[in-house]
PDB file of C-alpha atoms in Angstrom:
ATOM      1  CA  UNK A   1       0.000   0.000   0.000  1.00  0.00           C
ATOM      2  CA  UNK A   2       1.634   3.424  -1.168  1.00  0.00           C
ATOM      3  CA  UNK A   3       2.792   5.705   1.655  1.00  0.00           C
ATOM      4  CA  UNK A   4      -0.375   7.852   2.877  1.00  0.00           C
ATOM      5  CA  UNK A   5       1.819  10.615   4.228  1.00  0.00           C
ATOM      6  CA  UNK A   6       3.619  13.675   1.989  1.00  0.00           C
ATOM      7  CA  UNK A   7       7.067  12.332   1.157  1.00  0.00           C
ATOM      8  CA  UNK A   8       9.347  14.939   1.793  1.00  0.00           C
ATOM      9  CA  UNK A   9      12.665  14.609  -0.222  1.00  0.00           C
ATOM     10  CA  UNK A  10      14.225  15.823   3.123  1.00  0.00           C
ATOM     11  CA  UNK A  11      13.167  14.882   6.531  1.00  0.00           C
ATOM     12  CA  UNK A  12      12.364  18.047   8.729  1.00  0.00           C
ATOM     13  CA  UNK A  13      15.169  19.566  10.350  1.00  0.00           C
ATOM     14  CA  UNK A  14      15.446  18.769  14.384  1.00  0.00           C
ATOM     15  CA  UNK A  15      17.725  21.842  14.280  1.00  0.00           C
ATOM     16  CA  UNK A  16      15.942  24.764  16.550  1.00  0.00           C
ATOM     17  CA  UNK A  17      16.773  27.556  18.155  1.00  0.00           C
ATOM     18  CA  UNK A  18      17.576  27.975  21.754  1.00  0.00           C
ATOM     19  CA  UNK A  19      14.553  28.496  23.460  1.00  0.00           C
ATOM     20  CA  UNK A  20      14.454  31.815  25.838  1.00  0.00           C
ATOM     21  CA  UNK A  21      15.387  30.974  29.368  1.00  0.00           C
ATOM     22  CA  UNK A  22      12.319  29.008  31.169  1.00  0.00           C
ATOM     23  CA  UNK A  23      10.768  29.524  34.206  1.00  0.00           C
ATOM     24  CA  UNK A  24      12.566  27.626  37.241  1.00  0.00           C
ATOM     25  CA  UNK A  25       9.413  25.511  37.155  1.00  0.00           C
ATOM     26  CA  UNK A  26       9.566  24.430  33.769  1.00  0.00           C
ATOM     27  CA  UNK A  27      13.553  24.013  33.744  1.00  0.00           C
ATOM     28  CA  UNK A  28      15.406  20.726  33.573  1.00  0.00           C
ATOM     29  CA  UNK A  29      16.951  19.323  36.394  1.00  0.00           C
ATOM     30  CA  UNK A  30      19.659  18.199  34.901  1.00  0.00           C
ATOM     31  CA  UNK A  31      21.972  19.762  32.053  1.00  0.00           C
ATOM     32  CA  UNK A  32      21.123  16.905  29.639  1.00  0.00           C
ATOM     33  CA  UNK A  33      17.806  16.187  28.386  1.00  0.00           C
ATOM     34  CA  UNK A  34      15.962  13.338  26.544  1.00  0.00           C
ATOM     35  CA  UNK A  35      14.167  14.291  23.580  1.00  0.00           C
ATOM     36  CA  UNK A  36      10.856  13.517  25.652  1.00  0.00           C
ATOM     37  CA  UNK A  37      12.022  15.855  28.218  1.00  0.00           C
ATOM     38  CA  UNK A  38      13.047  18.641  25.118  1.00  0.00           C
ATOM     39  CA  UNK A  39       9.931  18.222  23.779  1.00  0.00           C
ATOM     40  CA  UNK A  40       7.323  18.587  26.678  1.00  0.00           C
ATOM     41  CA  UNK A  41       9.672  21.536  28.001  1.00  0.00           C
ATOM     42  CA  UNK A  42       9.103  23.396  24.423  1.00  0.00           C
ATOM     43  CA  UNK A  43       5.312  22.179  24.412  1.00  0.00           C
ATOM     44  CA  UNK A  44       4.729  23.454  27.509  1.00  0.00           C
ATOM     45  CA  UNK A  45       6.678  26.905  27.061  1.00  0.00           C
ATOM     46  CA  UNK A  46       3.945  30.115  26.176  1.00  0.00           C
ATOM     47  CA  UNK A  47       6.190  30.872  23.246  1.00  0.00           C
ATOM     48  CA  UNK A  48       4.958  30.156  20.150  1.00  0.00           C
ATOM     49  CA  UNK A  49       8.219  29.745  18.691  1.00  0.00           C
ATOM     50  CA  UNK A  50       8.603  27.070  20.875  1.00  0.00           C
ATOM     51  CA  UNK A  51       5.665  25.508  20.414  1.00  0.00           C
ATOM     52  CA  UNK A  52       6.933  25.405  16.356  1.00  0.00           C
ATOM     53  CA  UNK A  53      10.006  23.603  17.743  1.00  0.00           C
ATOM     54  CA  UNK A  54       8.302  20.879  19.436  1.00  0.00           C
ATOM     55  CA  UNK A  55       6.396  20.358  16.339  1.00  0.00           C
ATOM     56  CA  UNK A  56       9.623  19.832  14.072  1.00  0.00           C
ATOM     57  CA  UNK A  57      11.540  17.747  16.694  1.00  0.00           C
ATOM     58  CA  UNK A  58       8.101  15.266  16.845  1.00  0.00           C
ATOM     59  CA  UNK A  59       7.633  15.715  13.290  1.00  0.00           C
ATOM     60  CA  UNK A  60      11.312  14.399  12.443  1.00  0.00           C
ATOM     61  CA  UNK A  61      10.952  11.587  14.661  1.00  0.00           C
ATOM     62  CA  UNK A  62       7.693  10.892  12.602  1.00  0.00           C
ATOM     63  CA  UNK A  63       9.328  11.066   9.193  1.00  0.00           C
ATOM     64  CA  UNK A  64      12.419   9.073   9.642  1.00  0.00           C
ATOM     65  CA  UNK A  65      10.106   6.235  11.323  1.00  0.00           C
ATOM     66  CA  UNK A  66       7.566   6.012   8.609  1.00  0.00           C
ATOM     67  CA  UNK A  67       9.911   6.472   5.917  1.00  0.00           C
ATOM     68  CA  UNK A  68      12.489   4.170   7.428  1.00  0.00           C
ATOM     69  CA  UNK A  69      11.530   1.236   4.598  1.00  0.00           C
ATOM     70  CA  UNK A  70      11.476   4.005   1.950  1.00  0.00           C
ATOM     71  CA  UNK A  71      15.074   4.893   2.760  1.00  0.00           C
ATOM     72  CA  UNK A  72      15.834   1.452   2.572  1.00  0.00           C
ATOM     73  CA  UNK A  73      15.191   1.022  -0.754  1.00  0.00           C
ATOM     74  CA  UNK A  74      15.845   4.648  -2.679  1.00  0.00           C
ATOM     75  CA  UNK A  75      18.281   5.916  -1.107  1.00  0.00           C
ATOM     76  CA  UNK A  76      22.614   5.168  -1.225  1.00  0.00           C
ATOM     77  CA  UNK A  77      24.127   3.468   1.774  1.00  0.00           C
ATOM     78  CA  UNK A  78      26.559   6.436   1.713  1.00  0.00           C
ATOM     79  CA  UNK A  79      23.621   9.129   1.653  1.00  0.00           C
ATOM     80  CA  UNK A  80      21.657   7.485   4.311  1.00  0.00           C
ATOM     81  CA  UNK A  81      24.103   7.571   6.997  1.00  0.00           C
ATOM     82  CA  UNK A  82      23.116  11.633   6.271  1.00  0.00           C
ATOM     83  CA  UNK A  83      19.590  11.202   7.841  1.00  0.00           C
ATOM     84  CA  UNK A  84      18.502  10.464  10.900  1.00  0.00           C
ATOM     85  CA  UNK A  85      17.693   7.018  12.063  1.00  0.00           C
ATOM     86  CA  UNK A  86      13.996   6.046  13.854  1.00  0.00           C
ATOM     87  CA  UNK A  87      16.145   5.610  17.089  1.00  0.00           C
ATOM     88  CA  UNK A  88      18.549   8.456  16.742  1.00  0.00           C
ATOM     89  CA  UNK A  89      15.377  11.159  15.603  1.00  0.00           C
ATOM     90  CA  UNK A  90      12.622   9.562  18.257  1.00  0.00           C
ATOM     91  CA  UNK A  91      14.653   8.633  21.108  1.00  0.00           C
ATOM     92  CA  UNK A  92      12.067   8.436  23.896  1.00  0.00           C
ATOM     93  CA  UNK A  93       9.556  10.487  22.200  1.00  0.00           C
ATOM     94  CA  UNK A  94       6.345   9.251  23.617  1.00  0.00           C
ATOM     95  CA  UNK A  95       3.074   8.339  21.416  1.00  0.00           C
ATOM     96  CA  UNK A  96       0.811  11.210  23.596  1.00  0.00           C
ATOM     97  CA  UNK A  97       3.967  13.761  22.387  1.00  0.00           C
ATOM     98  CA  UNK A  98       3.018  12.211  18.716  1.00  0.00           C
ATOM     99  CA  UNK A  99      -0.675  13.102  18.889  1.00  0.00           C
ATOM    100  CA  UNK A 100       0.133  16.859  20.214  1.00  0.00           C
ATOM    101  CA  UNK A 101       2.184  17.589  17.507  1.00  0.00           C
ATOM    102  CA  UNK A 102      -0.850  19.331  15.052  1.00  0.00           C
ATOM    103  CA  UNK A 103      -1.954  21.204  18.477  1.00  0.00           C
ATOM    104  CA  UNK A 104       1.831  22.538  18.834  1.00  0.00           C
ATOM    105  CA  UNK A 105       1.606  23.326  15.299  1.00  0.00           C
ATOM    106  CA  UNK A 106      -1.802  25.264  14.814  1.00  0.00           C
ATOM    107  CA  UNK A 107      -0.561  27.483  18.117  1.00  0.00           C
ATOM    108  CA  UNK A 108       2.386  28.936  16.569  1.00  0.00           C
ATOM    109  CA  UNK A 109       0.340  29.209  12.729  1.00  0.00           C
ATOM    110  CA  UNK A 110      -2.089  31.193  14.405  1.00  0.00           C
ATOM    111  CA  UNK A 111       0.973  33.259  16.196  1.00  0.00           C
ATOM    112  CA  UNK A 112       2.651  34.150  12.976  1.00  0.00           C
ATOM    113  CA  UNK A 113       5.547  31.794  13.345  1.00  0.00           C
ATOM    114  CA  UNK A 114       7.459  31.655  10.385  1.00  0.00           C
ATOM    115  CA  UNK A 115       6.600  28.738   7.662  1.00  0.00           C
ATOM    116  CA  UNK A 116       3.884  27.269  10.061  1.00  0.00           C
ATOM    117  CA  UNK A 117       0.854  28.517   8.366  1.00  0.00           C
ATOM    118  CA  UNK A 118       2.609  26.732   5.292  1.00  0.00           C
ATOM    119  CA  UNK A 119       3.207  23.698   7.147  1.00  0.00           C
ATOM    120  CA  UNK A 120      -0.173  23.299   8.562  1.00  0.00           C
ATOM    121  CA  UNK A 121      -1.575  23.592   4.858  1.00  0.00           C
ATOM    122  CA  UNK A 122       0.869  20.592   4.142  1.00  0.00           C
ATOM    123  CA  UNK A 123      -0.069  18.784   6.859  1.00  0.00           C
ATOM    124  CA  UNK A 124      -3.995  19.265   5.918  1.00  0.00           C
ATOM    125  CA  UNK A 125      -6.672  19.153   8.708  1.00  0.00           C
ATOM    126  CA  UNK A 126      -5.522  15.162  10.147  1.00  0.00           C
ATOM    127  CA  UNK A 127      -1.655  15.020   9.054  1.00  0.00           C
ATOM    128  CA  UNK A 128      -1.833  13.278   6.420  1.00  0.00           C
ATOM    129  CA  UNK A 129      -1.625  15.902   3.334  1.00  0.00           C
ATOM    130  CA  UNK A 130      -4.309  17.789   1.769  1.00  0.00           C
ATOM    131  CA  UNK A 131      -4.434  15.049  -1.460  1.00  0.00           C
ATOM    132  CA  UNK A 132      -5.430  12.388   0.794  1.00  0.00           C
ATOM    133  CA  UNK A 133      -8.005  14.665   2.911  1.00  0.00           C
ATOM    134  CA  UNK A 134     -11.352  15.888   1.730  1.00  0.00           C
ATOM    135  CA  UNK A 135     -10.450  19.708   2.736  1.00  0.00           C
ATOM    136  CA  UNK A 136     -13.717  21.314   1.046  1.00  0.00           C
ATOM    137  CA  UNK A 137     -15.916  18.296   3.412  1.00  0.00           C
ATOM    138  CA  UNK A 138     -18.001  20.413   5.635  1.00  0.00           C
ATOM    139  CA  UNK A 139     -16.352  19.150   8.488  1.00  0.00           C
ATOM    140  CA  UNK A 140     -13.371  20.583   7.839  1.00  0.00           C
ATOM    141  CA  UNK A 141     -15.061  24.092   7.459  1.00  0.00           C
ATOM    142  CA  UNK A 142     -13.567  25.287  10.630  1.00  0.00           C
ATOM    143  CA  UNK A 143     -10.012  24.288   9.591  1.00  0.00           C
ATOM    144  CA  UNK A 144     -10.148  26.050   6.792  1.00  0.00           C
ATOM    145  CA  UNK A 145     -11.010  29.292   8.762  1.00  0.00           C
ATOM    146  CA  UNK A 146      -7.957  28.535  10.829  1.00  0.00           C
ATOM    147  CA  UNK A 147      -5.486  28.028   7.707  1.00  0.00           C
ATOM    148  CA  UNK A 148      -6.743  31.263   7.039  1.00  0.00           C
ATOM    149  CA  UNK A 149      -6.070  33.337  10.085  1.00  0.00           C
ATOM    150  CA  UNK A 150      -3.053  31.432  10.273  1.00  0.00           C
ATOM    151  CA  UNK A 151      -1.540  32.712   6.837  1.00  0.00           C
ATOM    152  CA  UNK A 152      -3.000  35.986   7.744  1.00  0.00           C
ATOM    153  CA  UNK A 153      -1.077  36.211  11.282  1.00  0.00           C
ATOM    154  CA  UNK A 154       1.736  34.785   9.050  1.00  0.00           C
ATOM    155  CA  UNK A 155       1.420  37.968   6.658  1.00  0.00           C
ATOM    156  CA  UNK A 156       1.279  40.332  10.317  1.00  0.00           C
ATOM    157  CA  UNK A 157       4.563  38.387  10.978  1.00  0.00           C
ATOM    158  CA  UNK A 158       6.767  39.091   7.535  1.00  0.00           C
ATOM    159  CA  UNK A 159       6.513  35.358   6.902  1.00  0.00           C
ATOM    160  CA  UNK A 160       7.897  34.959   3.042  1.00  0.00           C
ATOM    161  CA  UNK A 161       5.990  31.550   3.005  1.00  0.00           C
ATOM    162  CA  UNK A 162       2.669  32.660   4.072  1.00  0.00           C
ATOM    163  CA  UNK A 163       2.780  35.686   1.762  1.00  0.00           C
ATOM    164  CA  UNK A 164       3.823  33.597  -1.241  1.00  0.00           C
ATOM    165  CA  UNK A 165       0.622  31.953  -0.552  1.00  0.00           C
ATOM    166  CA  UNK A 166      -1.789  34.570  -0.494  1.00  0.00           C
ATOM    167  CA  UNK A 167       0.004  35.825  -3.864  1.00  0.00           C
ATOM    168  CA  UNK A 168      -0.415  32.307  -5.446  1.00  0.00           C
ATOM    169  CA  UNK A 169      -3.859  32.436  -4.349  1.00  0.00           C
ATOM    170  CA  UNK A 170      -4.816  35.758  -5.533  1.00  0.00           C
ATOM    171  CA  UNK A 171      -2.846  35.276  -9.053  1.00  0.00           C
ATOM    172  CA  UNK A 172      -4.506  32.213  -9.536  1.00  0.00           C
ATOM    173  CA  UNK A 173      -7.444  32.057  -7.889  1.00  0.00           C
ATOM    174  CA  UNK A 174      -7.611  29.041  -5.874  1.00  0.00           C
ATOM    175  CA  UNK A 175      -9.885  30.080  -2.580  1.00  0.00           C
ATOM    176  CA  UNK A 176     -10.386  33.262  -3.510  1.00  0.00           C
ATOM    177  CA  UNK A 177     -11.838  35.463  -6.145  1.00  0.00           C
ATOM    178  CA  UNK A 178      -8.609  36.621  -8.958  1.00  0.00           C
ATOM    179  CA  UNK A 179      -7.329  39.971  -7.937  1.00  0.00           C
ATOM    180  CA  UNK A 180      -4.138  41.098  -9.408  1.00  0.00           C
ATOM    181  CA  UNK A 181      -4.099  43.888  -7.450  1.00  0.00           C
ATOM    182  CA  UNK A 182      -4.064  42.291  -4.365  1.00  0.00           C
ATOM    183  CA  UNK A 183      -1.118  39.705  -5.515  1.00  0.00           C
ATOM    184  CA  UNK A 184       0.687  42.776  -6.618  1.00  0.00           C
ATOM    185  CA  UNK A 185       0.214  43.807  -3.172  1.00  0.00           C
ATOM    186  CA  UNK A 186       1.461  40.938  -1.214  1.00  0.00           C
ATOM    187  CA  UNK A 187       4.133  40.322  -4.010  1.00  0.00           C
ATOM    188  CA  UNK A 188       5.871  43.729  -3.121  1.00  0.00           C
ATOM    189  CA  UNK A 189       5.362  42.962   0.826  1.00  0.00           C
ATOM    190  CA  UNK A 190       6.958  39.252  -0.336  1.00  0.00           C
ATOM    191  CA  UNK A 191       9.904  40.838  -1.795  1.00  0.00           C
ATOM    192  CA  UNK A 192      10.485  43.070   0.963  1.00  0.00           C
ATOM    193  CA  UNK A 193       9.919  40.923   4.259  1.00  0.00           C
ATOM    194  CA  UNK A 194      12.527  38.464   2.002  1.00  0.00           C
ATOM    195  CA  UNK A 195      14.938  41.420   1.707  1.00  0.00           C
ATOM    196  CA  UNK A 196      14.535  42.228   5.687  1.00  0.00           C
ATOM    197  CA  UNK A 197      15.382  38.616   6.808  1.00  0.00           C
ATOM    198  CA  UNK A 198      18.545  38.121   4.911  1.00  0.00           C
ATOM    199  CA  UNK A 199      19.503  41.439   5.996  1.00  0.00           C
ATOM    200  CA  UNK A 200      20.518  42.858   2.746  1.00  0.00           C
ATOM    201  CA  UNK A 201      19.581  46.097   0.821  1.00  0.00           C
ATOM    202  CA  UNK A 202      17.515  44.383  -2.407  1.00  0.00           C
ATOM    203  CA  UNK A 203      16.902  46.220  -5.971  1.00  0.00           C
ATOM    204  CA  UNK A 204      14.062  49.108  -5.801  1.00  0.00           C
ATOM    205  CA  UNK A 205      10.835  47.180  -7.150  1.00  0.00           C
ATOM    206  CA  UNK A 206       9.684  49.289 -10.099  1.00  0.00           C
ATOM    207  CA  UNK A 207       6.743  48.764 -12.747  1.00  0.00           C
ATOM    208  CA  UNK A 208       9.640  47.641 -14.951  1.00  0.00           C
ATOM    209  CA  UNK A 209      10.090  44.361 -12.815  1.00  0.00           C
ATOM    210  CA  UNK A 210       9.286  41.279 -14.398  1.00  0.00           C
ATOM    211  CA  UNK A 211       6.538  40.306 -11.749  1.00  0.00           C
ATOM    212  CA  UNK A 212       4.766  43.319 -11.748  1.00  0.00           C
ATOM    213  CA  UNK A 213       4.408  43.350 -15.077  1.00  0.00           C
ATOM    214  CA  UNK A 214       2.848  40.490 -15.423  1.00  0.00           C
ATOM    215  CA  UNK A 215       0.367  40.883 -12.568  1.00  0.00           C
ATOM    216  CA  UNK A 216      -0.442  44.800 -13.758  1.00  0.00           C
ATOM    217  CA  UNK A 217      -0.970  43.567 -17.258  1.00  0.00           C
ATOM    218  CA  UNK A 218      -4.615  43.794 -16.424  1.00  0.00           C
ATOM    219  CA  UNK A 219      -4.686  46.854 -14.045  1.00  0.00           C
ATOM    220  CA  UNK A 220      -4.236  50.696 -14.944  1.00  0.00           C
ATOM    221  CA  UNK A 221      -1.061  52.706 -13.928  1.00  0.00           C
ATOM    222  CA  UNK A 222      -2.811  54.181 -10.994  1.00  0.00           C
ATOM    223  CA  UNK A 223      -4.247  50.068  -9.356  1.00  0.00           C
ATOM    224  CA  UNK A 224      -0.219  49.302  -9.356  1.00  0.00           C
ATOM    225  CA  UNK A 225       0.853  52.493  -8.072  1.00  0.00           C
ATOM    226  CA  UNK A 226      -2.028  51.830  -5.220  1.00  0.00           C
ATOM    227  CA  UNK A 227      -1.019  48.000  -4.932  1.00  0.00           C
ATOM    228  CA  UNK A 228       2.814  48.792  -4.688  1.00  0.00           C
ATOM    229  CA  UNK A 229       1.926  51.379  -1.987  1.00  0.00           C
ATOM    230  CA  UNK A 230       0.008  49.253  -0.482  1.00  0.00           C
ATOM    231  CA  UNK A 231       2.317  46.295  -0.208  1.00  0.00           C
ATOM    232  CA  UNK A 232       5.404  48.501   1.232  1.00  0.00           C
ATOM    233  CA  UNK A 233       3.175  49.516   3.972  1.00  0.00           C
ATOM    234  CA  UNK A 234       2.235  45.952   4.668  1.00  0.00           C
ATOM    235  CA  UNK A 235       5.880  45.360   4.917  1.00  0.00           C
ATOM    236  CA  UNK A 236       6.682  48.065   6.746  1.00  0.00           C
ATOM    237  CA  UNK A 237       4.087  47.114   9.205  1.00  0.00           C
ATOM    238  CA  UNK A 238       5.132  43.856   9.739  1.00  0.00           C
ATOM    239  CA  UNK A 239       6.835  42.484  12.654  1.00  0.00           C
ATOM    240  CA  UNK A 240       8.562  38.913  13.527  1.00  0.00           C
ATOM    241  CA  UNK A 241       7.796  37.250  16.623  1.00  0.00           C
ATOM    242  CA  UNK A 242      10.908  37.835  19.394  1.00  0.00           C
ATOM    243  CA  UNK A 243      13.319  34.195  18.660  1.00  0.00           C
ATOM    244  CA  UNK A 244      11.534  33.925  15.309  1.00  0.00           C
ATOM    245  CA  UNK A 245      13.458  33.334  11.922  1.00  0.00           C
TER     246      UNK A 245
END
């Protein structure tokens, strides 16, 4: 039977930031943890940052163990000493940290944490990818609603993922009602918030760039003069969460 889950061509990265210094209640005991003990100390934090890095860390553990055959069998000897094993990306992760890991998720989505609005589109409303998940059922109305607010807080945020969304889905359609004005909009905002994180001065967006040509192919000079104005003040409102990146 063909693998229900989204088949990554890389697992998730367990890499996360250093978590801001917790509360003496919430601290370890010791100066080692088990990746249990990592994992329900990030749950448990109020930071959704955190709350994002207890996702990945469960979320690698659940890769590498359901793709473990996979591996086996399509990928070199030499390249799969470069992933994780079950054992060395689970550890003592336990099965009620497994069936928290949406919950983590949807908390820091709806925070603005970068690339989880994206990820919680991926993982669809039960974790197993929007293809094998009826996302227009009406049970899965409310969801929907979230993935929304979640790519909205994501927009609030700078997030270059949740942006690129709402421009796919305004160019194209898909959700929403076509507006090239409003993908011009989050375009410019796109190219901006991606010129703040790297922390480099980017080229001037101008009507004579490529992208905004082809979205303002439809609109008059004065709808992409609005929309460009429009998406540097997004930008320039937006604000990453403390930790975030």
């Amino acid at each position: 039977m063909a693998d229900a889950r989204p088949q990554p061509t890389v697992p998730p990265s367990a890499l996360v930031a250093a978590p801001p210094p917790a509360p003496a209640a919430t601290r370890p005991s010791s100066r080692f943890e088990s990746l249990s003990q990592k994992v329900d100390r990030l749950g448990r934090s109020p930071d959704p940052v955190d709350a994002f890095a207890a996702y990945q860390l469960v979320t690698a553990c659940v890769w590498a163990r359901d793709h473990e055959g996979w591996m086996a069998h399509h990928i070199l000897p030499g390249d799969r000493a470069l992933l994780p094993t079950p054992q060395q990306a689970c550890g003592d992760i336990a099965s009620d940290q497994v069936q928290s890991r949406l919950r983590w998720l949807e908390r820091a989505a709806l925070a603005g944490v970068h690339h989880a609005a994206t990820e919680m589109l991926r993982e669809g409303p039960d974790g197993l990818g929007p293809s094998n998940s009826d996302i227009d059922a009406p049970e899965n109305a409310s969801w929907k609603l979230r993935v929304g607010a979640a790519l909205d807080a994501g927009v609030r945020t700078c997030d270059p993922d949740s942006l690129e969304s709402r421009i796919n889905a305004y160019e194209s359609g898909q959700g929403v009602a076509p507006d090239r004005a409003m993908a011009l909009t989050y375009w410019v905002a796109y190219m901006e918030c991606r010129q703040r994180l790297v922390g480099q001065p980017g080229s001037i967006l101008s009507n004579a760039d490529s992208v905004t040509q082809r979205m303002g192919r439809s609109l008059t000079a004065d709808q992409v003069a609005q929309a460009m104005a429009a998406g540097h003040a997004l930008a320039r409102d937006a604000r990453p969460l403390p930790g975030d990146r």
